[in-house]
Amino acid sequence: MDKRLEATVTTAFDPIDLAGIRLRNRIAMAPMTRSRAYGPGLSPTASTAAYYAQRASAGLIVTEGIQPSPGGQGYPDTPGLHSAEQVAAWRKVTGAVHAAGGRIFAQLMHTGRIGHPSLLPDGLYPVGPSAVPAQGSVYTANGPKPFVVPHELNEDDIWQTVEDHAAAARNAMAAGFDGVEVHGANGYLVHQFLAPNSNIRVDHWGGDDRRRTRFAVEVVRAVAAAIGPERTGLRISPGKALGDIDEPDPAPTYRALLRDLEPVGPAYLHLVESPDRELTRELRDRFGGVFVLNPRVEGGHAGPEQLSLVEDGTADVLSYGALFLANPDLPLRLRRGGPYNSPERATYYGGDDRGYTDYPALPADEPRTDATTTPSTATAISATEVTA
């Protein structure tokens, strides 16, 4: 390669402008459920602040899924952003991240039909676009419980849920977050509206590709109106079968989604990749903002080999899950070519600080490898990525 051309290649270690926010690099921490909201009213703790601050060298941190309303909870001990005490607790987390030089977005996650009545307060019940239960079970305080038939949201319910997301976005800004990511992936409520097997409505919220995208568009629009499109992102996972989702032909739905989001102009799109790399490239070409990719890796998770996806233009930013969980200083390790801590699956969800804040960082005086180490010479670990 001509040295003059080589010098202009963008790498994952270069900064990027995210709608006016400067990210120090193009390596993001993906949202990962940790089920450790042990503070009052399902609020984060001092350990949560330490956990995220340890990982502040990421260009962008996206938090674990945060329920925008009490009825949006689907797992034990997940945090919310719908009360004053939660806002106050999150302010300590964002303050710690900012003091360490990081940027952090709150992911708003309404789980919809994924959950159980025993996880919800005051007689609330899981909801969905249609009264279609997911197959499988969810973990509760009393062990695994089968998913129930969700309450089908009516028109008033839908608009209240949209407003709940906007209110939680305003709370996120009051708590000091740099922005908000709407969780439209992995089988949760927004994804349930997008998918034809969980949304069997025949009104203007379902029935064809365009109408099934409406709820996602309205949520993103409401969040953008509340805090600004430059502070709004959306995560999607076309074709992902999590949460008993079945999207046999996702491309038309997601083309319609991006077309209807164009007037809104969210700052970024965060794609959990399917096996269809061509769809990834198409969505990347269709989206006008920053394109964040959580790349699919056959039989594993994203590692150093995927850094080339920034260099070849497939993505603007790469998000890492399990590798970031176990390596708080992941950007440095990726630049140096390792070594990498291995994540402990037994400590992913719940528990104390073990497997949470005790993964070691590299010593400050550790000898450097060549900073231009290529992904093919770096060592990857073998683990399954935890996603929310």
Tab-separated table of C-alpha atoms in Angstrom:
chain	number	residue	atom	x	y	z
A	1	MET	CA	0.000	0.000	0.000
A	2	ASP	CA	1.170	3.517	-0.782
A	3	LYS	CA	2.433	5.037	2.491
A	4	ARG	CA	0.530	8.253	1.804
A	5	LEU	CA	-2.717	6.297	1.539
A	6	GLU	CA	-1.871	4.130	4.542
A	7	ALA	CA	-1.519	7.214	6.698
A	8	THR	CA	-5.130	8.238	5.954
A	9	VAL	CA	-6.752	4.949	6.974
A	10	THR	CA	-9.166	5.421	9.885
A	11	THR	CA	-8.652	2.993	12.760
A	12	ALA	CA	-10.688	2.059	15.807
A	13	PHE	CA	-8.256	4.091	17.931
A	14	ASP	CA	-8.986	7.381	16.169
A	15	PRO	CA	-11.446	9.880	17.678
A	16	ILE	CA	-14.844	10.511	16.141
A	17	ASP	CA	-17.468	13.227	16.417
A	18	LEU	CA	-20.845	11.909	17.575
A	19	ALA	CA	-23.242	14.719	16.688
A	20	GLY	CA	-21.073	17.240	18.528
A	21	ILE	CA	-19.725	14.908	21.228
A	22	ARG	CA	-16.073	14.000	20.762
A	23	LEU	CA	-15.383	10.326	21.411
A	24	ARG	CA	-11.745	9.565	22.190
A	25	ASN	CA	-11.817	6.348	20.144
A	26	ARG	CA	-14.212	4.176	18.150
A	27	ILE	CA	-14.446	1.352	20.685
A	28	ALA	CA	-17.747	1.278	22.578
A	29	MET	CA	-18.810	-0.714	25.599
A	30	ALA	CA	-21.982	-2.582	24.617
A	31	PRO	CA	-24.975	-2.646	26.978
A	32	MET	CA	-24.901	-5.692	29.246
A	33	THR	CA	-27.452	-6.664	31.879
A	34	ARG	CA	-25.707	-7.224	35.229
A	35	SER	CA	-28.690	-7.343	37.676
A	36	ARG	CA	-26.988	-5.489	40.503
A	37	ALA	CA	-29.323	-2.539	41.135
A	38	TYR	CA	-29.282	-3.039	44.889
A	39	GLY	CA	-29.821	0.617	45.809
A	40	PRO	CA	-33.142	2.014	47.054
A	41	GLY	CA	-35.958	1.535	44.551
A	42	LEU	CA	-33.817	-0.403	42.050
A	43	SER	CA	-31.158	2.277	41.791
A	44	PRO	CA	-27.454	1.820	41.037
A	45	THR	CA	-24.872	1.659	43.808
A	46	ALA	CA	-21.316	2.825	44.440
A	47	SER	CA	-20.156	-0.435	42.869
A	48	THR	CA	-22.059	0.493	39.692
A	49	ALA	CA	-20.211	3.808	39.588
A	50	ALA	CA	-16.885	2.020	40.022
A	51	TYR	CA	-17.739	-0.546	37.336
A	52	TYR	CA	-18.485	2.052	34.675
A	53	ALA	CA	-15.694	4.433	35.698
A	54	GLN	CA	-13.183	1.580	35.328
A	55	ARG	CA	-14.280	1.319	31.680
A	56	ALA	CA	-14.241	5.046	30.909
A	57	SER	CA	-11.448	4.657	28.344
A	58	ALA	CA	-14.138	3.460	25.926
A	59	GLY	CA	-15.028	6.013	23.307
A	60	LEU	CA	-18.618	5.475	24.397
A	61	ILE	CA	-20.209	3.483	27.217
A	62	VAL	CA	-23.788	2.316	26.731
A	63	THR	CA	-25.250	1.220	30.046
A	64	GLU	CA	-27.086	-1.934	30.877
A	65	GLY	CA	-30.772	-1.816	30.002
A	66	ILE	CA	-32.655	0.613	32.261
A	67	GLN	CA	-36.424	0.320	32.535
A	68	PRO	CA	-38.201	3.584	31.659
A	69	SER	CA	-41.178	2.717	33.880
A	70	PRO	CA	-41.964	0.234	36.662
A	71	GLY	CA	-43.812	-1.989	34.197
A	72	GLY	CA	-40.817	-2.192	31.891
A	73	GLN	CA	-38.807	-4.492	34.148
A	74	GLY	CA	-38.155	-8.036	32.956
A	75	TYR	CA	-35.367	-9.344	35.190
A	76	PRO	CA	-34.470	-9.201	38.899
A	77	ASP	CA	-32.468	-6.235	40.187
A	78	THR	CA	-32.312	-4.226	36.965
A	79	PRO	CA	-32.192	-0.439	37.382
A	80	GLY	CA	-34.753	2.197	36.467
A	81	LEU	CA	-34.834	5.866	35.475
A	82	HIS	CA	-38.353	6.761	36.544
A	83	SER	CA	-37.902	8.066	40.113
A	84	ALA	CA	-36.035	10.881	41.828
A	85	GLU	CA	-33.913	8.467	43.858
A	86	GLN	CA	-32.870	6.625	40.692
A	87	VAL	CA	-31.897	9.894	39.016
A	88	ALA	CA	-29.824	10.893	42.037
A	89	ALA	CA	-28.058	7.528	42.094
A	90	TRP	CA	-27.301	7.589	38.366
A	91	ARG	CA	-25.837	11.088	38.790
A	92	LYS	CA	-23.049	9.538	40.872
A	93	VAL	CA	-22.382	7.014	38.102
A	94	THR	CA	-22.191	9.609	35.330
A	95	GLY	CA	-20.074	11.858	37.532
A	96	ALA	CA	-17.559	9.061	38.066
A	97	VAL	CA	-17.396	8.298	34.344
A	98	HIS	CA	-16.980	11.940	33.375
A	99	ALA	CA	-14.296	12.459	36.031
A	100	ALA	CA	-12.389	9.620	34.316
A	101	GLY	CA	-12.780	11.302	30.923
A	102	GLY	CA	-15.518	9.033	29.563
A	103	ARG	CA	-18.805	9.425	27.713
A	104	ILE	CA	-21.901	7.469	28.729
A	105	PHE	CA	-25.367	6.943	27.215
A	106	ALA	CA	-28.275	5.389	29.116
A	107	GLN	CA	-29.969	2.504	27.349
A	108	LEU	CA	-33.738	2.555	27.845
A	109	MET	CA	-35.075	-1.006	27.794
A	110	HIS	CA	-38.746	-1.899	28.172
A	111	THR	CA	-38.831	-5.703	28.146
A	112	GLY	CA	-42.494	-6.019	27.147
A	113	ARG	CA	-43.623	-9.659	27.144
A	114	ILE	CA	-40.213	-10.832	28.371
A	115	GLY	CA	-40.688	-10.981	32.126
A	116	HIS	CA	-43.114	-12.241	34.747
A	117	PRO	CA	-45.772	-10.667	37.013
A	118	SER	CA	-43.735	-11.605	40.094
A	119	LEU	CA	-41.021	-9.174	38.968
A	120	LEU	CA	-43.423	-6.227	38.733
A	121	PRO	CA	-44.844	-4.036	41.504
A	122	ASP	CA	-48.418	-3.103	42.338
A	123	GLY	CA	-50.145	-5.773	40.305
A	124	LEU	CA	-48.574	-4.701	37.001
A	125	TYR	CA	-48.453	-7.277	34.234
A	126	PRO	CA	-46.151	-7.872	31.230
A	127	VAL	CA	-47.368	-6.195	28.051
A	128	GLY	CA	-46.854	-6.616	24.336
A	129	PRO	CA	-48.119	-5.459	20.961
A	130	SER	CA	-50.333	-8.571	20.840
A	131	ALA	CA	-51.499	-11.217	23.297
A	132	VAL	CA	-48.844	-13.637	22.049
A	133	PRO	CA	-46.571	-15.174	24.691
A	134	ALA	CA	-42.903	-15.860	24.108
A	135	GLN	CA	-41.867	-19.476	24.329
A	136	GLY	CA	-39.502	-20.221	27.199
A	137	SER	CA	-38.979	-18.977	30.726
A	138	VAL	CA	-37.444	-16.134	32.703
A	139	TYR	CA	-35.431	-16.227	35.924
A	140	THR	CA	-37.217	-14.840	38.980
A	141	ALA	CA	-36.530	-14.757	42.718
A	142	ASN	CA	-38.383	-18.073	42.905
A	143	GLY	CA	-36.514	-19.693	40.056
A	144	PRO	CA	-37.427	-19.996	36.364
A	145	LYS	CA	-41.018	-19.162	35.448
A	146	PRO	CA	-42.668	-19.600	32.034
A	147	PHE	CA	-43.503	-16.453	30.118
A	148	VAL	CA	-47.145	-15.424	30.451
A	149	VAL	CA	-49.591	-14.228	27.817
A	150	PRO	CA	-48.929	-10.477	27.794
A	151	HIS	CA	-51.575	-7.804	28.094
A	152	GLU	CA	-52.107	-6.356	24.608
A	153	LEU	CA	-51.397	-2.645	24.651
A	154	ASN	CA	-54.321	-0.499	23.548
A	155	GLU	CA	-54.000	2.917	21.916
A	156	ASP	CA	-53.803	4.802	25.221
A	157	ASP	CA	-51.325	2.276	26.620
A	158	ILE	CA	-49.091	2.682	23.581
A	159	TRP	CA	-48.942	6.451	23.799
A	160	GLN	CA	-48.322	6.263	27.552
A	161	THR	CA	-45.402	3.897	26.900
A	162	VAL	CA	-44.009	6.308	24.315
A	163	GLU	CA	-44.240	9.128	26.849
A	164	ASP	CA	-42.614	6.924	29.513
A	165	HIS	CA	-39.551	6.668	27.256
A	166	ALA	CA	-39.482	10.437	26.737
A	167	ALA	CA	-39.798	11.068	30.486
A	168	ALA	CA	-36.999	8.598	31.208
A	169	ALA	CA	-34.845	10.340	28.589
A	170	ARG	CA	-35.382	13.656	30.362
A	171	ASN	CA	-34.459	11.945	33.628
A	172	ALA	CA	-31.299	10.611	31.973
A	173	MET	CA	-30.191	14.113	31.071
A	174	ALA	CA	-31.002	15.299	34.610
A	175	ALA	CA	-28.806	12.441	35.842
A	176	GLY	CA	-25.874	13.705	33.745
A	177	PHE	CA	-25.904	11.190	30.879
A	178	ASP	CA	-24.506	12.320	27.540
A	179	GLY	CA	-27.472	10.797	25.739
A	180	VAL	CA	-29.912	7.916	25.477
A	181	GLU	CA	-30.023	4.728	23.433
A	182	VAL	CA	-33.478	3.282	22.712
A	183	HIS	CA	-33.327	-0.515	22.937
A	184	GLY	CA	-35.077	-1.809	19.829
A	185	ALA	CA	-33.256	-5.141	19.766
A	186	ASN	CA	-32.957	-8.601	21.336
A	187	GLY	CA	-36.647	-9.428	21.585
A	188	TYR	CA	-37.794	-6.633	23.908
A	189	LEU	CA	-40.841	-4.383	23.472
A	190	VAL	CA	-39.708	-2.237	20.533
A	191	HIS	CA	-38.449	-5.358	18.746
A	192	GLN	CA	-41.739	-7.129	19.548
A	193	PHE	CA	-43.571	-4.419	17.599
A	194	LEU	CA	-41.162	-4.827	14.667
A	195	ALA	CA	-41.436	-8.625	14.395
A	196	PRO	CA	-44.341	-10.298	12.546
A	197	ASN	CA	-44.655	-13.239	14.968
A	198	SER	CA	-45.051	-11.068	18.104
A	199	ASN	CA	-47.034	-8.245	16.457
A	200	ILE	CA	-50.135	-9.688	14.805
A	201	ARG	CA	-52.154	-6.473	15.026
A	202	VAL	CA	-54.224	-5.327	12.052
A	203	ASP	CA	-54.496	-1.656	13.054
A	204	HIS	CA	-52.065	1.188	12.341
A	205	TRP	CA	-49.507	-0.353	14.759
A	206	GLY	CA	-49.183	-3.596	12.810
A	207	GLY	CA	-50.149	-5.573	9.749
A	208	ASP	CA	-47.343	-4.745	7.331
A	209	ASP	CA	-43.673	-3.743	7.432
A	210	ARG	CA	-44.384	-0.002	7.559
A	211	ARG	CA	-47.000	-0.161	10.307
A	212	ARG	CA	-44.905	-2.513	12.459
A	213	THR	CA	-42.140	0.123	12.505
A	214	ARG	CA	-44.436	2.855	13.801
A	215	PHE	CA	-43.943	2.197	17.517
A	216	ALA	CA	-40.140	2.247	17.170
A	217	VAL	CA	-40.312	5.482	15.191
A	218	GLU	CA	-42.650	7.140	17.695
A	219	VAL	CA	-40.443	6.177	20.646
A	220	VAL	CA	-37.302	7.509	18.961
A	221	ARG	CA	-39.173	10.628	17.852
A	222	ALA	CA	-40.423	11.288	21.399
A	223	VAL	CA	-36.979	10.787	22.920
A	224	ALA	CA	-35.400	13.043	20.297
A	225	ALA	CA	-38.023	15.720	20.931
A	226	ALA	CA	-37.341	15.514	24.665
A	227	ILE	CA	-33.526	15.672	24.629
A	228	GLY	CA	-32.490	16.389	21.039
A	229	PRO	CA	-31.778	13.990	18.155
A	230	GLU	CA	-28.053	14.583	18.643
A	231	ARG	CA	-28.386	12.867	22.039
A	232	THR	CA	-30.496	9.974	20.765
A	233	GLY	CA	-29.426	6.557	19.476
A	234	LEU	CA	-31.262	3.363	18.527
A	235	ARG	CA	-30.182	-0.255	18.845
A	236	ILE	CA	-31.645	-2.881	16.502
A	237	SER	CA	-31.040	-6.584	15.818
A	238	PRO	CA	-32.682	-7.589	12.520
A	239	GLY	CA	-33.308	-11.304	12.273
A	240	LYS	CA	-32.061	-12.096	15.794
A	241	ALA	CA	-34.120	-14.884	17.360
A	242	LEU	CA	-33.684	-13.758	20.981
A	243	GLY	CA	-36.893	-13.571	23.014
A	244	ASP	CA	-38.672	-15.956	20.618
A	245	ILE	CA	-38.554	-13.384	17.824
A	246	ASP	CA	-38.961	-14.661	14.261
A	247	GLU	CA	-38.133	-12.298	11.383
A	248	PRO	CA	-37.772	-14.537	8.309
A	249	ASP	CA	-37.272	-11.571	5.963
A	250	PRO	CA	-36.155	-8.595	8.077
A	251	ALA	CA	-34.746	-6.375	5.310
A	252	PRO	CA	-38.033	-4.713	4.204
A	253	THR	CA	-38.990	-3.898	7.800
A	254	TYR	CA	-35.675	-2.258	8.610
A	255	ARG	CA	-35.533	-0.386	5.303
A	256	ALA	CA	-38.922	1.090	6.223
A	257	LEU	CA	-37.684	1.867	9.733
A	258	LEU	CA	-34.657	3.818	8.521
A	259	ARG	CA	-36.724	5.636	5.904
A	260	ASP	CA	-39.187	6.827	8.549
A	261	LEU	CA	-36.384	7.802	10.940
A	262	GLU	CA	-34.706	10.090	8.405
A	263	PRO	CA	-36.728	13.180	9.433
A	264	VAL	CA	-35.919	12.470	13.102
A	265	GLY	CA	-32.166	12.199	12.522
A	266	PRO	CA	-30.925	10.201	15.530
A	267	ALA	CA	-27.202	10.540	16.196
A	268	TYR	CA	-26.374	6.877	15.804
A	269	LEU	CA	-27.674	3.463	14.854
A	270	HIS	CA	-26.337	0.521	16.886
A	271	LEU	CA	-26.664	-2.745	14.967
A	272	VAL	CA	-26.468	-6.174	16.597
A	273	GLU	CA	-25.389	-7.991	13.485
A	274	SER	CA	-27.139	-10.992	11.933
A	275	PRO	CA	-25.352	-13.503	9.698
A	276	ASP	CA	-26.303	-11.279	6.742
A	277	ARG	CA	-23.296	-8.992	6.226
A	278	GLU	CA	-24.933	-7.608	3.085
A	279	LEU	CA	-27.844	-6.328	5.201
A	280	THR	CA	-25.296	-4.754	7.540
A	281	ARG	CA	-23.736	-2.891	4.621
A	282	GLU	CA	-27.109	-1.843	3.268
A	283	LEU	CA	-28.255	-0.425	6.615
A	284	ARG	CA	-24.909	1.304	7.035
A	285	ASP	CA	-25.344	2.950	3.621
A	286	ARG	CA	-28.946	3.955	4.338
A	287	PHE	CA	-28.292	5.527	7.744
A	288	GLY	CA	-27.028	9.096	7.748
A	289	GLY	CA	-25.525	9.232	11.249
A	290	VAL	CA	-22.783	7.359	13.071
A	291	PHE	CA	-23.014	3.591	12.515
A	292	VAL	CA	-22.146	1.495	15.589
A	293	LEU	CA	-21.682	-2.212	14.941
A	294	ASN	CA	-21.793	-5.097	17.382
A	295	PRO	CA	-20.328	-7.581	14.901
A	296	ARG	CA	-21.427	-11.170	14.601
A	297	VAL	CA	-18.734	-13.767	15.081
A	298	GLU	CA	-19.530	-17.392	14.314
A	299	GLY	CA	-19.473	-19.404	17.528
A	300	GLY	CA	-18.210	-16.575	19.717
A	301	HIS	CA	-18.105	-12.848	20.278
A	302	ALA	CA	-16.397	-9.763	18.912
A	303	GLY	CA	-12.652	-9.629	19.485
A	304	PRO	CA	-9.520	-7.953	18.124
A	305	GLU	CA	-10.000	-9.491	14.683
A	306	GLN	CA	-13.000	-7.226	14.124
A	307	LEU	CA	-10.974	-3.989	14.408
A	308	SER	CA	-10.542	-4.081	10.635
A	309	LEU	CA	-14.272	-3.367	10.218
A	310	VAL	CA	-13.557	0.270	11.043
A	311	GLU	CA	-10.613	0.397	8.667
A	312	ASP	CA	-12.619	-0.993	5.725
A	313	GLY	CA	-15.575	1.327	6.398
A	314	THR	CA	-18.100	-1.324	7.479
A	315	ALA	CA	-18.591	0.541	10.771
A	316	ASP	CA	-17.768	3.894	12.345
A	317	VAL	CA	-17.658	2.450	15.876
A	318	LEU	CA	-17.383	-1.136	17.190
A	319	SER	CA	-19.146	-2.250	20.360
A	320	TYR	CA	-17.760	-5.001	22.577
A	321	GLY	CA	-19.652	-6.925	25.250
A	322	ALA	CA	-18.020	-9.821	27.093
A	323	LEU	CA	-14.521	-8.642	26.210
A	324	PHE	CA	-15.261	-5.266	27.853
A	325	LEU	CA	-16.914	-6.928	30.834
A	326	ALA	CA	-13.675	-8.739	31.675
A	327	ASN	CA	-11.181	-6.104	30.501
A	328	PRO	CA	-11.874	-2.664	31.964
A	329	ASP	CA	-9.027	-1.164	29.921
A	330	LEU	CA	-10.050	-2.862	26.679
A	331	PRO	CA	-8.974	-0.100	24.238
A	332	LEU	CA	-5.427	-0.259	25.616
A	333	ARG	CA	-5.367	-4.054	25.403
A	334	LEU	CA	-6.670	-3.994	21.839
A	335	ARG	CA	-3.996	-1.476	20.866
A	336	ARG	CA	-1.273	-3.557	22.513
A	337	GLY	CA	-2.549	-6.867	21.141
A	338	GLY	CA	-3.554	-8.231	24.559
A	339	PRO	CA	-3.365	-9.990	26.904
A	340	TYR	CA	-7.061	-10.451	27.754
A	341	ASN	CA	-8.813	-11.489	30.949
A	342	SER	CA	-11.420	-14.217	30.473
A	343	PRO	CA	-14.949	-13.443	31.715
A	344	GLU	CA	-16.576	-15.619	34.365
A	345	ARG	CA	-20.070	-16.592	33.242
A	346	ALA	CA	-21.103	-17.534	36.787
A	347	THR	CA	-20.803	-13.868	37.846
A	348	TYR	CA	-22.553	-12.238	34.869
A	349	TYR	CA	-25.886	-11.675	36.632
A	350	GLY	CA	-26.347	-10.647	40.246
A	351	GLY	CA	-23.957	-11.329	43.087
A	352	ASP	CA	-21.398	-9.059	44.706
A	353	ASP	CA	-18.343	-7.272	43.284
A	354	ARG	CA	-16.712	-10.516	42.199
A	355	GLY	CA	-16.784	-10.649	38.429
A	356	TYR	CA	-17.953	-7.025	38.441
A	357	THR	CA	-15.336	-4.567	39.658
A	358	ASP	CA	-12.419	-6.916	40.352
A	359	TYR	CA	-11.163	-7.663	36.827
A	360	PRO	CA	-7.590	-6.309	36.763
A	361	ALA	CA	-6.304	-3.609	34.432
A	362	LEU	CA	-2.865	-3.794	32.880
A	363	PRO	CA	-0.062	-2.384	35.004
A	364	ALA	CA	0.819	1.138	33.936
A	365	ASP	CA	4.417	0.134	33.236
A	366	GLU	CA	3.585	-2.988	31.194
A	367	PRO	CA	5.839	-3.101	28.114
A	368	ARG	CA	4.108	-2.092	24.906
A	369	THR	CA	3.820	-4.245	21.857
A	370	ASP	CA	3.798	-2.511	18.475
A	371	ALA	CA	0.793	-0.172	18.528
A	372	THR	CA	0.069	-1.181	14.953
A	373	THR	CA	-0.413	-4.866	15.861
A	374	THR	CA	-2.887	-6.299	13.400
A	375	PRO	CA	-5.959	-8.223	14.538
A	376	SER	CA	-4.586	-11.422	13.000
A	377	THR	CA	-1.634	-11.374	15.410
A	378	ALA	CA	-3.689	-10.534	18.504
A	379	THR	CA	-4.995	-13.211	20.846
A	380	ALA	CA	-8.749	-13.546	21.358
A	381	ILE	CA	-10.569	-15.221	24.212
A	382	SER	CA	-13.419	-17.673	23.858
A	383	ALA	CA	-16.670	-16.651	25.528
A	384	THR	CA	-20.274	-15.840	24.788
A	385	GLU	CA	-21.138	-12.159	24.729
A	386	VAL	CA	-23.654	-10.959	27.265
A	387	THR	CA	-26.152	-8.579	25.713
A	388	ALA	CA	-29.196	-6.825	27.081
